[in-house]
Every structure is written in C-alpha cells, then in structure tokens.
C-alpha cells in the first residue's frame, strides 16, 4: 500500500510542478506579448518618422534646385510639371 501512496505523492508533486511551470510560462507569454505590442507601436512610429524625413528630403532637394543647384534641377522640373498638370486638371473640373 505504501508503494501506491508514494506513486500518488510523486504524481501530485509532478502535477504541482507542472502547474507552477504553466503559470510561469503564462506570465512569460504575457510579458512577451506586451513587449511585442510596444515594439510594434515603436515600429509604426519609426515608419512615420521615416516617411516624414523622406518627404523633408524631397522638399529640401526641390528647394536646393530652386536656389540654383544643378544637382536636382531635373527632379524639380518634373515635380513642377506634375503640379501644373494637377492644377490644370482642377481648373478643367471647376469649369465643367
């Protein structure tokens, strides 16, 4: 009978350890999920910053070309032509 008692005690001990390990893993998973959410939020913010920086670079290149720099004249002319076409489209729509 004592063998059965030992087996039951051993099983109870193992189950207790498994339950404890399960709780630790749940807490670790929650911590990792919170960290992942924070990283995703930071990633979104950094993508926005990158987009704003790229737009600022384009604007600065255009301004530099308008100030007489030959490096970005072609890009600036293309941008101006694009803006003129958009304005012409707006005028056509308004006149209809």
PDB file of C-alpha atoms in Angstrom:
ATOM      1  CA  UNK A   1       0.000   0.000   0.000  1.00  0.00           C
ATOM      2  CA  UNK A   2       2.887   2.330   0.685  1.00  0.00           C
ATOM      3  CA  UNK A   3       4.009   1.961  -2.944  1.00  0.00           C
ATOM      4  CA  UNK A   4       0.686   3.342  -4.127  1.00  0.00           C
ATOM      5  CA  UNK A   5       0.966   6.210  -1.652  1.00  0.00           C
ATOM      6  CA  UNK A   6       4.441   7.022  -2.935  1.00  0.00           C
ATOM      7  CA  UNK A   7       3.235   6.932  -6.535  1.00  0.00           C
ATOM      8  CA  UNK A   8       0.303   9.221  -5.719  1.00  0.00           C
ATOM      9  CA  UNK A   9       2.575  11.613  -3.809  1.00  0.00           C
ATOM     10  CA  UNK A  10       5.037  11.567  -6.688  1.00  0.00           C
ATOM     11  CA  UNK A  11       2.238  12.303  -9.180  1.00  0.00           C
ATOM     12  CA  UNK A  12       0.890  15.121  -7.005  1.00  0.00           C
ATOM     13  CA  UNK A  13       4.370  16.587  -6.794  1.00  0.00           C
ATOM     14  CA  UNK A  14       4.831  16.400 -10.570  1.00  0.00           C
ATOM     15  CA  UNK A  15       1.402  17.907 -11.207  1.00  0.00           C
ATOM     16  CA  UNK A  16       2.162  20.724  -8.788  1.00  0.00           C
ATOM     17  CA  UNK A  17       5.457  21.417 -10.575  1.00  0.00           C
ATOM     18  CA  UNK A  18       3.708  21.335 -13.951  1.00  0.00           C
ATOM     19  CA  UNK A  19       1.036  23.762 -12.777  1.00  0.00           C
ATOM     20  CA  UNK A  20       3.702  26.084 -11.411  1.00  0.00           C
ATOM     21  CA  UNK A  21       5.646  25.879 -14.680  1.00  0.00           C
ATOM     22  CA  UNK A  22       2.418  26.546 -16.590  1.00  0.00           C
ATOM     23  CA  UNK A  23       1.792  29.719 -14.579  1.00  0.00           C
ATOM     24  CA  UNK A  24       5.361  30.890 -15.166  1.00  0.00           C
ATOM     25  CA  UNK A  25       5.003  30.293 -18.897  1.00  0.00           C
ATOM     26  CA  UNK A  26       1.685  32.183 -18.971  1.00  0.00           C
ATOM     27  CA  UNK A  27       3.333  35.150 -17.252  1.00  0.00           C
ATOM     28  CA  UNK A  28       6.292  34.999 -19.627  1.00  0.00           C
ATOM     29  CA  UNK A  29       3.975  34.859 -22.625  1.00  0.00           C
ATOM     30  CA  UNK A  30       2.025  37.881 -21.375  1.00  0.00           C
ATOM     31  CA  UNK A  31       5.270  39.784 -20.855  1.00  0.00           C
ATOM     32  CA  UNK A  32       6.447  38.904 -24.354  1.00  0.00           C
ATOM     33  CA  UNK A  33       3.108  39.957 -25.833  1.00  0.00           C
ATOM     34  CA  UNK A  34       3.319  43.311 -24.042  1.00  0.00           C
ATOM     35  CA  UNK A  35       6.861  43.774 -25.319  1.00  0.00           C
ATOM     36  CA  UNK A  36       5.739  42.847 -28.832  1.00  0.00           C
ATOM     37  CA  UNK A  37       2.941  45.420 -28.675  1.00  0.00           C
ATOM     38  CA  UNK A  38       5.417  48.082 -27.568  1.00  0.00           C
ATOM     39  CA  UNK A  39       7.826  47.150 -30.356  1.00  0.00           C
ATOM     40  CA  UNK A  40       5.027  47.233 -32.935  1.00  0.00           C
ATOM     41  CA  UNK A  41       3.989  50.661 -31.707  1.00  0.00           C
ATOM     42  CA  UNK A  42       7.568  51.911 -31.915  1.00  0.00           C
ATOM     43  CA  UNK A  43       7.884  50.381 -35.386  1.00  0.00           C
ATOM     44  CA  UNK A  44       4.777  52.243 -36.556  1.00  0.00           C
ATOM     45  CA  UNK A  45       6.109  55.492 -35.114  1.00  0.00           C
ATOM     46  CA  UNK A  46       9.513  54.968 -36.763  1.00  0.00           C
ATOM     47  CA  UNK A  47       7.873  54.259 -40.134  1.00  0.00           C
ATOM     48  CA  UNK A  48       6.007  57.558 -39.812  1.00  0.00           C
ATOM     49  CA  UNK A  49       9.215  59.369 -38.915  1.00  0.00           C
ATOM     50  CA  UNK A  50      10.962  57.802 -41.892  1.00  0.00           C
ATOM     51  CA  UNK A  51       8.146  58.902 -44.211  1.00  0.00           C
ATOM     52  CA  UNK A  52       8.284  62.446 -42.816  1.00  0.00           C
ATOM     53  CA  UNK A  53      12.066  62.503 -43.215  1.00  0.00           C
ATOM     54  CA  UNK A  54      11.842  61.279 -46.801  1.00  0.00           C
ATOM     55  CA  UNK A  55       9.288  63.994 -47.590  1.00  0.00           C
ATOM     56  CA  UNK A  56      11.513  66.585 -45.973  1.00  0.00           C
ATOM     57  CA  UNK A  57      14.469  65.374 -48.061  1.00  0.00           C
ATOM     58  CA  UNK A  58      12.397  65.713 -51.249  1.00  0.00           C
ATOM     59  CA  UNK A  59      11.329  69.209 -50.247  1.00  0.00           C
ATOM     60  CA  UNK A  60      14.895  70.212 -49.430  1.00  0.00           C
ATOM     61  CA  UNK A  61      16.142  68.847 -52.760  1.00  0.00           C
ATOM     62  CA  UNK A  62      13.484  70.862 -54.580  1.00  0.00           C
ATOM     63  CA  UNK A  63      14.330  73.990 -52.599  1.00  0.00           C
ATOM     64  CA  UNK A  64      18.020  73.446 -53.266  1.00  0.00           C
ATOM     65  CA  UNK A  65      17.378  73.150 -57.000  1.00  0.00           C
ATOM     66  CA  UNK A  66      15.262  76.316 -56.971  1.00  0.00           C
ATOM     67  CA  UNK A  67      18.124  78.149 -55.312  1.00  0.00           C
ATOM     68  CA  UNK A  68      20.343  77.411 -58.281  1.00  0.00           C
ATOM     69  CA  UNK A  69      21.851  74.000 -57.601  1.00  0.00           C
ATOM     70  CA  UNK A  70      22.231  71.926 -60.747  1.00  0.00           C
ATOM     71  CA  UNK A  71      22.132  68.604 -58.892  1.00  0.00           C
ATOM     72  CA  UNK A  72      18.352  68.359 -58.555  1.00  0.00           C
ATOM     73  CA  UNK A  73      17.070  70.525 -61.412  1.00  0.00           C
ATOM     74  CA  UNK A  74      15.594  67.621 -63.360  1.00  0.00           C
ATOM     75  CA  UNK A  75      13.657  66.335 -60.325  1.00  0.00           C
ATOM     76  CA  UNK A  76      12.416  69.832 -59.555  1.00  0.00           C
ATOM     77  CA  UNK A  77      11.259  70.407 -63.137  1.00  0.00           C
ATOM     78  CA  UNK A  78       9.396  67.090 -63.091  1.00  0.00           C
ATOM     79  CA  UNK A  79       7.748  67.981 -59.793  1.00  0.00           C
ATOM     80  CA  UNK A  80       6.732  71.421 -61.057  1.00  0.00           C
ATOM     81  CA  UNK A  81       5.319  69.905 -64.253  1.00  0.00           C
ATOM     82  CA  UNK A  82       3.378  67.383 -62.176  1.00  0.00           C
ATOM     83  CA  UNK A  83       1.947  70.169 -60.017  1.00  0.00           C
ATOM     84  CA  UNK A  84       1.000  72.172 -63.108  1.00  0.00           C
ATOM     85  CA  UNK A  85      -0.834  69.152 -64.563  1.00  0.00           C
ATOM     86  CA  UNK A  86      -2.729  68.724 -61.284  1.00  0.00           C
ATOM     87  CA  UNK A  87      -3.683  72.401 -61.291  1.00  0.00           C
ATOM     88  CA  UNK A  88      -4.833  72.145 -64.921  1.00  0.00           C
ATOM     89  CA  UNK A  89      -6.997  69.130 -64.016  1.00  0.00           C
ATOM     90  CA  UNK A  90      -8.541  71.082 -61.150  1.00  0.00           C
ATOM     91  CA  UNK A  91      -9.293  74.018 -63.473  1.00  0.00           C
ATOM     92  CA  UNK A  92     -10.938  71.682 -66.002  1.00  0.00           C
ATOM     93  CA  UNK A  93     -13.073  70.114 -63.265  1.00  0.00           C
ATOM     94  CA  UNK A  94     -14.094  73.518 -61.947  1.00  0.00           C
ATOM     95  CA  UNK A  95     -15.044  74.774 -65.392  1.00  0.00           C
ATOM     96  CA  UNK A  96     -17.354  71.797 -66.064  1.00  0.00           C
TER      97      UNK A  96
END
